[in-house]
Coordinates of N, CA and C and ligand atoms in Angstrom, one line a residue:
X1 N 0.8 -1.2 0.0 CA 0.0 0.0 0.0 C 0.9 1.2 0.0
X2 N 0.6 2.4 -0.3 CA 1.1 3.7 -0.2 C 0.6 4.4 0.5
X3 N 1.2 4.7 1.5 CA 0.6 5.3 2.9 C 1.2 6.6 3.0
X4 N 0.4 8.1 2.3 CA 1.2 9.6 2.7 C 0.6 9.9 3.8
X5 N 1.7 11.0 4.7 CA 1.8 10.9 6.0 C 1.4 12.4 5.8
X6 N 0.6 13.8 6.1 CA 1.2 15.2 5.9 C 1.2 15.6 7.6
X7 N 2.1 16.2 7.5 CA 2.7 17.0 9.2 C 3.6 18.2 9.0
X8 N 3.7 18.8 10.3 CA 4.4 19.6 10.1 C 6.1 19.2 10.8
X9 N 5.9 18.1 11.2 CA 7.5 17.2 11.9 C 7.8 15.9 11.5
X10 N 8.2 16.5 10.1 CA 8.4 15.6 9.4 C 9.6 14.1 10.3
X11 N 10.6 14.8 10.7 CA 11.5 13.9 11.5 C 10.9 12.7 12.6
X12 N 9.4 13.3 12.7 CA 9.2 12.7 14.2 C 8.7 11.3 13.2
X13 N 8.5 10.8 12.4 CA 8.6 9.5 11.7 C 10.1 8.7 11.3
X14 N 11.2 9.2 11.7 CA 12.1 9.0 11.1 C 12.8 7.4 11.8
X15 N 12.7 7.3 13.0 CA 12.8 6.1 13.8 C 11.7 4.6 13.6
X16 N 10.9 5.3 13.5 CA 9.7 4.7 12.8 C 10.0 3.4 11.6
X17 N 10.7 4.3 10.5 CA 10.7 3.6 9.3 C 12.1 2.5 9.7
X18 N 13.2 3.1 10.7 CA 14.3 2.2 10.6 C 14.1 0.6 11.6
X19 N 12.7 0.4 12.1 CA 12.1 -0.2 13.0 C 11.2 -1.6 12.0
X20 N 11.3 -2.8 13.2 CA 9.8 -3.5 12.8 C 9.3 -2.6 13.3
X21 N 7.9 -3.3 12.9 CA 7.3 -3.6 11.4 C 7.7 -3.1 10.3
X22 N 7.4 -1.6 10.3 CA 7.5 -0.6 9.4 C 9.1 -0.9 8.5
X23 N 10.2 -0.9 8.9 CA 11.3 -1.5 8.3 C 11.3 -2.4 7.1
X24 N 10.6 -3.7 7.3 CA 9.9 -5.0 6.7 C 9.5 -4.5 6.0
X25 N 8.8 -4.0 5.8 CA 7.6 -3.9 4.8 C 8.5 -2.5 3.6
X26 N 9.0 -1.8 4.2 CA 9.1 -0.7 3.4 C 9.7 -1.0 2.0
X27 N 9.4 -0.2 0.7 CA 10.0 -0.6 -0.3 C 9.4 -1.9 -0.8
X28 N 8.6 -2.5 -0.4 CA 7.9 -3.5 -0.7 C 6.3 -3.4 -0.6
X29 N 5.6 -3.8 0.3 CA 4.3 -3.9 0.8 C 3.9 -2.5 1.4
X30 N 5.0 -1.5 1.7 CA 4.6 -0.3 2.2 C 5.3 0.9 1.5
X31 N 5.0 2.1 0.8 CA 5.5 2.9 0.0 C 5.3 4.2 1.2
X32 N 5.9 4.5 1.8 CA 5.5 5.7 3.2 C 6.5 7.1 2.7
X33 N 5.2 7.9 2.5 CA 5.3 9.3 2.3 C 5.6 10.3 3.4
X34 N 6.5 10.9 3.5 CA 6.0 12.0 4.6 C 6.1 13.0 3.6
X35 N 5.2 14.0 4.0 CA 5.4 15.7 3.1 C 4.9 16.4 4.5
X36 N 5.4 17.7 4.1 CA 5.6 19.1 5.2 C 4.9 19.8 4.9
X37 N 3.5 20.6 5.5 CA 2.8 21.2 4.8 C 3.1 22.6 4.6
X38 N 4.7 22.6 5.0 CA 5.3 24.3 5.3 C 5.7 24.1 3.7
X39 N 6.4 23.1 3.3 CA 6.7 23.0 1.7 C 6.5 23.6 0.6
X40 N 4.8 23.5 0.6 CA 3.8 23.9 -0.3 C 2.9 24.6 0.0
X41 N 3.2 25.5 1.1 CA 2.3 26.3 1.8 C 2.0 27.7 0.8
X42 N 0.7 28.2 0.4 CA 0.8 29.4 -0.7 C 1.2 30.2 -0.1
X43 N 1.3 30.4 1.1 CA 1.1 31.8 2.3 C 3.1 32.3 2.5
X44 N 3.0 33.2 2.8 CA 4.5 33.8 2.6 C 5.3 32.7 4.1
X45 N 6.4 33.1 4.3 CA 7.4 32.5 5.1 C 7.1 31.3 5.9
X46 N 6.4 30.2 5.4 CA 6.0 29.1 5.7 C 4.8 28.8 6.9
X47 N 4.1 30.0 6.6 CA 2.9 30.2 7.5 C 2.0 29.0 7.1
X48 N 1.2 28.5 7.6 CA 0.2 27.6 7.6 C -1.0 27.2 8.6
X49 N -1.0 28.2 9.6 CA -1.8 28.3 10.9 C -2.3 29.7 10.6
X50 N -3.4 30.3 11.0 CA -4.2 31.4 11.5 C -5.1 31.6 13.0
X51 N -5.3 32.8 12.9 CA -6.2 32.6 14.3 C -7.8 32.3 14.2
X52 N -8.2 31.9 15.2 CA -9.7 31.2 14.8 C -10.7 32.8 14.6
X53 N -11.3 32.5 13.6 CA -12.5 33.3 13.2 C -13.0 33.1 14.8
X54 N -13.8 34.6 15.2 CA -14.6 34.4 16.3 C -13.8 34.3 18.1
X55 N -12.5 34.4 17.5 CA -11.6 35.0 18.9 C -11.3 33.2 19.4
X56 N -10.5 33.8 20.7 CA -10.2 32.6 21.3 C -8.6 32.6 21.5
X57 N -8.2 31.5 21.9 CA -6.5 31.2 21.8 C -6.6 30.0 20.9
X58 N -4.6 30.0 20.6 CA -4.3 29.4 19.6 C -4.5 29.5 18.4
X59 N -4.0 28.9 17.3 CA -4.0 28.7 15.8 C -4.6 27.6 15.2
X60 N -5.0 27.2 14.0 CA -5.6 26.7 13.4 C -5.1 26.6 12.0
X61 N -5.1 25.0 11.8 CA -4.2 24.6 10.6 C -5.5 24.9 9.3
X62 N -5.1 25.9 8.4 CA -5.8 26.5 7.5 C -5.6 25.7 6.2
X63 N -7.3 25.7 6.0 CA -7.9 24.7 4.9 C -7.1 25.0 3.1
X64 N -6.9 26.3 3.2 CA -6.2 26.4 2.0 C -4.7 25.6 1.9
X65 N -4.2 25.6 3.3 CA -2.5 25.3 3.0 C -2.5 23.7 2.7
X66 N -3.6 23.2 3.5 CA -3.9 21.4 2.7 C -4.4 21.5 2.1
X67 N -5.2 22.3 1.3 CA -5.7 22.0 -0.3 C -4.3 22.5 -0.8
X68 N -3.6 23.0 -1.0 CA -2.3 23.0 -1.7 C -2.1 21.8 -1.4
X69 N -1.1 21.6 -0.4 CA -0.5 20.6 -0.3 C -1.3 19.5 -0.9
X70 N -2.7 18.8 -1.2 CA -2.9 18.1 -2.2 C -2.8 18.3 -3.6
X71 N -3.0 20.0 -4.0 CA -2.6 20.2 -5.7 C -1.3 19.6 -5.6
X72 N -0.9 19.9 -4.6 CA 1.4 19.6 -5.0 C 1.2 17.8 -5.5
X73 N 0.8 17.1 -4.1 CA 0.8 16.0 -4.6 C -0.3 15.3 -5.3
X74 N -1.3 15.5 -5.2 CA -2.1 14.7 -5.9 C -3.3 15.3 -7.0
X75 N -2.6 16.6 -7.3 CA -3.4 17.1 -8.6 C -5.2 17.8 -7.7
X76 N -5.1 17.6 -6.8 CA -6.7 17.9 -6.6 C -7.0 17.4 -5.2
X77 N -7.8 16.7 -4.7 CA -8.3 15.9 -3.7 C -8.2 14.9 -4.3
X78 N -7.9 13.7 -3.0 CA -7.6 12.7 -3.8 C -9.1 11.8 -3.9
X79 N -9.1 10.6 -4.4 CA -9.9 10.2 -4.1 C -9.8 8.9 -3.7
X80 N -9.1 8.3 -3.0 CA -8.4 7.6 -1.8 C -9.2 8.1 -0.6
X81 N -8.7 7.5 0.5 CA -9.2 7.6 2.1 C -8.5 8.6 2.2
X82 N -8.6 9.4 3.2 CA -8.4 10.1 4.0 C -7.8 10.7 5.4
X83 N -7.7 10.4 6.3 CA -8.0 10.0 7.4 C -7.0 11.2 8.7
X84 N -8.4 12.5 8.8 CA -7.7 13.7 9.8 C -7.5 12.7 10.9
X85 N -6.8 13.2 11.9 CA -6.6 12.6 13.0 C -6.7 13.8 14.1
X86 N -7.9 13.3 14.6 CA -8.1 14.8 15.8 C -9.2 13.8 17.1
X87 N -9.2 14.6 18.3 CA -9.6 13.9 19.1 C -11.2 14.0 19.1
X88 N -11.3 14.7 17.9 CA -13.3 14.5 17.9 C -13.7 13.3 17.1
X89 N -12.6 12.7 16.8 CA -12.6 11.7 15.6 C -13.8 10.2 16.2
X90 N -13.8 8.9 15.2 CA -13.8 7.9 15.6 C -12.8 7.5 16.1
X91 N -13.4 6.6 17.3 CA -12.0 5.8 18.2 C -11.0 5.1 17.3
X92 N -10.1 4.8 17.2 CA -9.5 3.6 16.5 C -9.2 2.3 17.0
X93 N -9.8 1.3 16.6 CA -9.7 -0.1 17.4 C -9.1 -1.0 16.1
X94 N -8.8 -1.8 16.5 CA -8.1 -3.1 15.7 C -8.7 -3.3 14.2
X95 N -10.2 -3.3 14.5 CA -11.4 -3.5 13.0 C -10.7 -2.3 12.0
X96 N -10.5 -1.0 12.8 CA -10.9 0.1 12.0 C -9.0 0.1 11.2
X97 N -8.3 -0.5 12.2 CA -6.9 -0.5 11.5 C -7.0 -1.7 10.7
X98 N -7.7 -2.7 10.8 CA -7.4 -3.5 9.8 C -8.4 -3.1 8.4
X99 N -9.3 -2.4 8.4 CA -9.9 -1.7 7.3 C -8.9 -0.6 6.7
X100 N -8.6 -0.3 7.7 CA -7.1 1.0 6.5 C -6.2 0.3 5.8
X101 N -5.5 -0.8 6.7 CA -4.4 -2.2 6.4 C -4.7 -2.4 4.9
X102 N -6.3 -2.7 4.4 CA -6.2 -3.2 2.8 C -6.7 -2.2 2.1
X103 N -6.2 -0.7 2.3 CA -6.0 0.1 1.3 C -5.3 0.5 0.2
X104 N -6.0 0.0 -0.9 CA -4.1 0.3 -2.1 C -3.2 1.9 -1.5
X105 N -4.3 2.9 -1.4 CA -3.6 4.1 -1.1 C -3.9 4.6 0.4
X106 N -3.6 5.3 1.1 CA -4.2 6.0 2.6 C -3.7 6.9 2.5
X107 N -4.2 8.2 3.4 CA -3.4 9.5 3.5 C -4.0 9.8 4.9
X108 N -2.9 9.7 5.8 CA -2.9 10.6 7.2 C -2.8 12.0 7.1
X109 N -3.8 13.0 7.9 CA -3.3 13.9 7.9 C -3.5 14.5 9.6
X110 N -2.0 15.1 10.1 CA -1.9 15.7 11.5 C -1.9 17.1 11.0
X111 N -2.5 17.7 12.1 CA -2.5 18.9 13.0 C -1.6 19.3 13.9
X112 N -1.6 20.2 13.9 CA -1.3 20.8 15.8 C -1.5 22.1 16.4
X113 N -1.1 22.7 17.4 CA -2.2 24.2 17.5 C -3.4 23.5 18.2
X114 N -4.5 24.0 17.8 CA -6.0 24.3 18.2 C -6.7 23.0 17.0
X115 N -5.7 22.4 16.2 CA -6.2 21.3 15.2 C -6.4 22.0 13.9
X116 N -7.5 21.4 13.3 CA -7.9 22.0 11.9 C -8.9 22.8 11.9
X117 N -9.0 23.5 10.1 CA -9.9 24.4 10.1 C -10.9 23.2 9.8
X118 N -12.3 23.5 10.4 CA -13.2 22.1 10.0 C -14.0 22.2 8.6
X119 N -13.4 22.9 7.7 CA -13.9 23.0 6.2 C -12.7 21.7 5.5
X120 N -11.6 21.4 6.7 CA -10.7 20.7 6.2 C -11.5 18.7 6.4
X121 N -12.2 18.7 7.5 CA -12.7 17.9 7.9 C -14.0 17.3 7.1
X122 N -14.6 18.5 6.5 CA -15.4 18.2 6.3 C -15.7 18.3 4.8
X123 N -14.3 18.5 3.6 CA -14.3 18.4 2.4 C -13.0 18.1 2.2
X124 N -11.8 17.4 2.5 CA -10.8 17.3 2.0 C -10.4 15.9 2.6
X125 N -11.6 15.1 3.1 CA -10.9 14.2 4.4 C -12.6 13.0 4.2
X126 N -12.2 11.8 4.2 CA -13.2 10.6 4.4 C -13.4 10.3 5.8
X127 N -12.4 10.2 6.5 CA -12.4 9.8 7.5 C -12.1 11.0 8.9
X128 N -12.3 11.0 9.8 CA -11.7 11.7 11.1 C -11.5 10.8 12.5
X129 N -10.4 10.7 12.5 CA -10.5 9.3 13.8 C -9.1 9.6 14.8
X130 N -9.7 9.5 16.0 CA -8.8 9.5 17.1 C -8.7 8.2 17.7
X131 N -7.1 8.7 18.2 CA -6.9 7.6 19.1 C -7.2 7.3 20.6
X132 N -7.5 8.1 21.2 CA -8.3 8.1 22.5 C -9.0 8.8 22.5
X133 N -9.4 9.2 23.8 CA -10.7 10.3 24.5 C -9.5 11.1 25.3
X134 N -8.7 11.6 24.8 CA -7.4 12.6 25.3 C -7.0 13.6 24.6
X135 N -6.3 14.5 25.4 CA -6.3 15.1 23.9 C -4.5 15.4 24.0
X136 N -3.7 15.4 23.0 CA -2.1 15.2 22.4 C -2.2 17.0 21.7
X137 N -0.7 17.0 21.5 CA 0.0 18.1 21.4 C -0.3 18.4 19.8
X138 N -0.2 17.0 19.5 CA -0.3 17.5 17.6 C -0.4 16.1 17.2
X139 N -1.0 15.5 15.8 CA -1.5 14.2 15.4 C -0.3 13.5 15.1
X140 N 0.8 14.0 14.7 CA 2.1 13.1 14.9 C 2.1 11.3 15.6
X141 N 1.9 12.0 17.3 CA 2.0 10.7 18.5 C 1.0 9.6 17.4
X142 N -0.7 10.2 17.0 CA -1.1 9.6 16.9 C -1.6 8.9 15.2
X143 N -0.7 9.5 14.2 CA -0.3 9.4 13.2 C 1.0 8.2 13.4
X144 N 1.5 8.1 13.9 CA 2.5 7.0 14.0 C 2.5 5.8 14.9
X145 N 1.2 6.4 15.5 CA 0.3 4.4 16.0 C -0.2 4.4 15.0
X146 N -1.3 5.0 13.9 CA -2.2 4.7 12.9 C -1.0 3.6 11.8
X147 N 0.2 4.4 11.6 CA 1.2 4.3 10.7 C 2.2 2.7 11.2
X148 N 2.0 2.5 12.0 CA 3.2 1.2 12.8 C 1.6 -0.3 13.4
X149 N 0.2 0.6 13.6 CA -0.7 -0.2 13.5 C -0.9 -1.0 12.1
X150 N -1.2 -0.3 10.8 CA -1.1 -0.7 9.7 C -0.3 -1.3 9.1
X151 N 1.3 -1.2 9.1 CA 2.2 -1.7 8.8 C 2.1 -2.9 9.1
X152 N 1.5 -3.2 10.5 CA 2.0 -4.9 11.0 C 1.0 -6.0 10.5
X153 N 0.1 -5.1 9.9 CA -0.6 -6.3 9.5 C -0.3 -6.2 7.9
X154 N 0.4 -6.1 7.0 CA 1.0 -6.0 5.9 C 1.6 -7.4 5.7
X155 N 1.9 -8.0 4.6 CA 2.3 -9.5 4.3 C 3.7 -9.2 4.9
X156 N 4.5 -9.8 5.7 CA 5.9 -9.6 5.7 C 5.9 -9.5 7.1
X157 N 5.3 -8.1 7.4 CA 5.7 -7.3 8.6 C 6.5 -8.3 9.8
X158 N 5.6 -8.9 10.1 CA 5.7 -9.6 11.2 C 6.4 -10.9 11.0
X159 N 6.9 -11.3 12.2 CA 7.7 -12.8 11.8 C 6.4 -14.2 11.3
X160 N 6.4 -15.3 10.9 CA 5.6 -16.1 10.4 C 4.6 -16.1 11.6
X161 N 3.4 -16.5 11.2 CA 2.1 -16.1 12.2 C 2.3 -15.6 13.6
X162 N 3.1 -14.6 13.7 CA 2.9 -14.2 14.9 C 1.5 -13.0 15.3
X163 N 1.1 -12.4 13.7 CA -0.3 -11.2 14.0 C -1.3 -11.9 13.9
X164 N -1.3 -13.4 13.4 CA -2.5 -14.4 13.5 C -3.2 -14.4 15.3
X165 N -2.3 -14.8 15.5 CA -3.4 -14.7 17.0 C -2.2 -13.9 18.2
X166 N -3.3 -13.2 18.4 CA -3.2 -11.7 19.3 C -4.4 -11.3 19.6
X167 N -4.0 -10.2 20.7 CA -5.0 -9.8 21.4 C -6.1 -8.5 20.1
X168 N -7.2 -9.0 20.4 CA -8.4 -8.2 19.5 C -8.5 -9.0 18.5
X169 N -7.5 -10.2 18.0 CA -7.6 -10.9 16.4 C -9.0 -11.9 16.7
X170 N -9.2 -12.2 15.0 CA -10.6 -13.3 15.0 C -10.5 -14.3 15.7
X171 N -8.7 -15.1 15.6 CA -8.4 -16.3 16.2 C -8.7 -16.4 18.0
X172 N -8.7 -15.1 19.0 CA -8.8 -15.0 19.8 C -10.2 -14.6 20.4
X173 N -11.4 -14.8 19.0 CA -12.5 -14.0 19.1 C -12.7 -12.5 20.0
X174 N -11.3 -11.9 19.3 CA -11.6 -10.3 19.5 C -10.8 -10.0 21.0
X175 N -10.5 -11.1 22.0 CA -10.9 -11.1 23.2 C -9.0 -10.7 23.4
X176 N -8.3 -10.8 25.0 CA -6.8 -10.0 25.2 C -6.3 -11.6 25.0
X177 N -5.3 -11.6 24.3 CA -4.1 -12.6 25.0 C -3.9 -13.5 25.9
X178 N -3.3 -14.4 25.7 CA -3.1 -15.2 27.4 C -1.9 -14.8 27.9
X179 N -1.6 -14.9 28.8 CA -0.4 -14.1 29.5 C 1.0 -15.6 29.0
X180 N 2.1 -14.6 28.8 CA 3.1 -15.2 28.0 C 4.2 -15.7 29.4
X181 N 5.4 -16.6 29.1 CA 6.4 -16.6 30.4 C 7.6 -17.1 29.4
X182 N 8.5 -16.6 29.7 CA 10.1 -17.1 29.3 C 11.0 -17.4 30.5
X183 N 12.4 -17.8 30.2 CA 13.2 -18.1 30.7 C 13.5 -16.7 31.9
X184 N 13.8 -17.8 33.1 CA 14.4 -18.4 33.8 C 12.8 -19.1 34.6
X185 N 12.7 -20.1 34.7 CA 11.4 -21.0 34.8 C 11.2 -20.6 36.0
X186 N 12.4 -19.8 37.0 CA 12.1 -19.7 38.9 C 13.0 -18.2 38.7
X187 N 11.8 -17.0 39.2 CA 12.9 -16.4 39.5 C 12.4 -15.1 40.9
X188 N 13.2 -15.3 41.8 CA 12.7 -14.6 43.0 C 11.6 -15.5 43.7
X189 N 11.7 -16.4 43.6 CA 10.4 -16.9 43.6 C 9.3 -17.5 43.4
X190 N 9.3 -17.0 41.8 CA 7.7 -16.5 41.0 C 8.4 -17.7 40.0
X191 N 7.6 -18.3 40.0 CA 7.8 -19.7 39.3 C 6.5 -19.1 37.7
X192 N 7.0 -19.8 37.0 CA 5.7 -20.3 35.5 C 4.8 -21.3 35.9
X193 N 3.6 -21.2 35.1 CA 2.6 -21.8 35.3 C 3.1 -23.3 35.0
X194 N 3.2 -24.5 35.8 CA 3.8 -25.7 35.0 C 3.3 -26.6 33.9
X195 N 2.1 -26.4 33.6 CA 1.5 -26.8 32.5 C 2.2 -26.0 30.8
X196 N 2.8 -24.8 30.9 CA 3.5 -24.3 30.1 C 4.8 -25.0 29.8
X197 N 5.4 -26.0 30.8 CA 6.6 -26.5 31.1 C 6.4 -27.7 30.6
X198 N 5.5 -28.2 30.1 CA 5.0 -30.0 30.3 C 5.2 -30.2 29.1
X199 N 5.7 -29.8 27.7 CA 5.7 -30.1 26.3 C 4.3 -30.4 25.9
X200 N 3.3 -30.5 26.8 CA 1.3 -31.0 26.0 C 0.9 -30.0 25.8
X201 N 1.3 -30.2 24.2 CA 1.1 -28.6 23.4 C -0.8 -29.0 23.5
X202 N -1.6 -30.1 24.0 CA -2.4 -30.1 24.0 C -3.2 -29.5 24.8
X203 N -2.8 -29.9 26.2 CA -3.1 -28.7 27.2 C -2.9 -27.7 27.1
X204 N -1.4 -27.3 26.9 CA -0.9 -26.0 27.0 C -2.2 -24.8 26.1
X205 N -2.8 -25.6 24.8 CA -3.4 -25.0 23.9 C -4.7 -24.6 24.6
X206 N -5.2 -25.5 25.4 CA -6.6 -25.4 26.2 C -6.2 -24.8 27.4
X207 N -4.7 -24.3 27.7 CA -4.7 -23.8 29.0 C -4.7 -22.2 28.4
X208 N -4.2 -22.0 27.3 CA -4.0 -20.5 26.4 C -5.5 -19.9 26.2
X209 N -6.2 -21.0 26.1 CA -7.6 -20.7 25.3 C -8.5 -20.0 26.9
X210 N -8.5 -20.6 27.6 CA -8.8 -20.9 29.0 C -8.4 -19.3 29.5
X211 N -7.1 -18.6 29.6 CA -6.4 -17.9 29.6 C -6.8 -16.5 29.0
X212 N -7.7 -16.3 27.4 CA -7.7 -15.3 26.9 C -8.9 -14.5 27.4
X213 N -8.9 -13.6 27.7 CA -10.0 -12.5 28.5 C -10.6 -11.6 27.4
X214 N -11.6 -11.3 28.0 CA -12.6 -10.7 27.0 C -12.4 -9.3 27.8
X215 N -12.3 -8.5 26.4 CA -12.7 -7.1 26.4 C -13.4 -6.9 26.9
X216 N -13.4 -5.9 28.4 CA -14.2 -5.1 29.3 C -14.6 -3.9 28.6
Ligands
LIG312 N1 -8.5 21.9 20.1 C1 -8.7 20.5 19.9 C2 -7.4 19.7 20.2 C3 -6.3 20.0 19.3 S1 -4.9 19.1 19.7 C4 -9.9 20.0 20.7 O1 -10.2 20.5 21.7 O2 -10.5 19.0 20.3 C5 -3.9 19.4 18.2 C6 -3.9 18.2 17.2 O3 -3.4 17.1 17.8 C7 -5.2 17.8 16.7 O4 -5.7 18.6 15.6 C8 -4.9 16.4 16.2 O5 -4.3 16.4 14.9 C9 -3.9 15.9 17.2 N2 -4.5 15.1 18.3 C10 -4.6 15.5 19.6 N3 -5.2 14.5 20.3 C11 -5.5 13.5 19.5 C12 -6.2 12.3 19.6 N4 -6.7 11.8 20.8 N5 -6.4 11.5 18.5 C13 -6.0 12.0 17.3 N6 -5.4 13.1 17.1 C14 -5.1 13.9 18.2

């Protein structure tokens, strides 16, 4: 898929790409854009924020400077997804990342300031979805869970079935994980469960299943 990213910090993806998932996949199953919307900004000395019609504090990322920034890259609005990232948004859960996951194309787009102008939301954008009920400094933090969420479900990403069963997947009917134990089998004390110890991948499987908790 081809996943553009637009922000105004560009760098804060840069760790990102040298990382699993995102790593794996790149140049192959993942084509990741970042653009700066100071780049293609029409406005003199890389302005791109104004103050809100109607008073207040703060700035507000102005609907003209991402309609540029889509003439630069994509001739117009695209007609691809979309997807502002603001905390008025829909939540984002597992379903909604794995619906962006089989996009040929996606485009994030972050804010920061006071967010967007909502002429941006509400004609330049398919989607608006947040990541919590919080509210973040600028969509970056939450452009780069959207961005490292997607990636891992990508052919590659991940080592051989390890995104098969996890916490939220179908395999686990949506529900958390069973709790995991490694090496050293005793430590301080705190021993592993010994049925994990027994090689009866048969139990062990009914002790995992047994194990997985349902979404509160
Ligand atoms: N004034 C806004 C908050 C703006 S925060 C309000 O009260 O709703 C600045 C930017 O950070 C947002 O435009 C968005 O791009 C990003 N952001 C902050 N919290 C977020 C969240 N929970 N989910 C997604 N994006 C978020």
């Amino acid at each position: 898929m081809r996943l553009d990213v637009f922000t105004l910090i560009p760098g804060a993806f840069a760790w990102l790409q040298e990382r699993r998932p995102v790593a794996a996949v790149l140049g192959t199953e993942l084509d990741l854009r970042i653009f700066n919307y100071r780049d293609t900004t029409p406005l003199s000395a890389g302005q791109v924020d104004d103050d809100p019609y109607g008073g207040g504090p703060g700035m507000v990322l102005r609907v003209d400077v991402v309609a540029a920034a889509f003439d630069a890259v994509y001739k117009g609005v695209p007609e691809h997804r979309v997807v502002a990232l603001s905390p008025k948004g829909r939540q984002l859960d597992q379903e909604l990342v794995e619906g962006l996951a089989v996009e040929p194309v996606l485009t994030l787009l972050s804010a920061r300031f006071e967010g967007f102008d909502q002429r941006i939301l509400d004609h330049l954008c398919t989607d608006v979805v947040s990541i919590g009920p919080y509210v973040l400094s600028g969509g970056e933090i939450p452009a780069l869970a959207v961005v490292d969420a997607v990636a891992r479900r990508l052919p590659g990403a991940l080592s051989e079935g390890s995104g098969e069963v996890e916490s939220f997947s179908a395999a686990l009917h949506g529900g958390l994980e069973y709790p995991h134990y490694t090496r050293p089998a005793e430590f301080r004390g705190w021993g592993v469960p010994e049925i994990l110890l027994s090689g009866d991948h048969g139990r062990i499987a009914t002790w995992r299943s047994e194990h997985v908790r349902s979404v509160t």
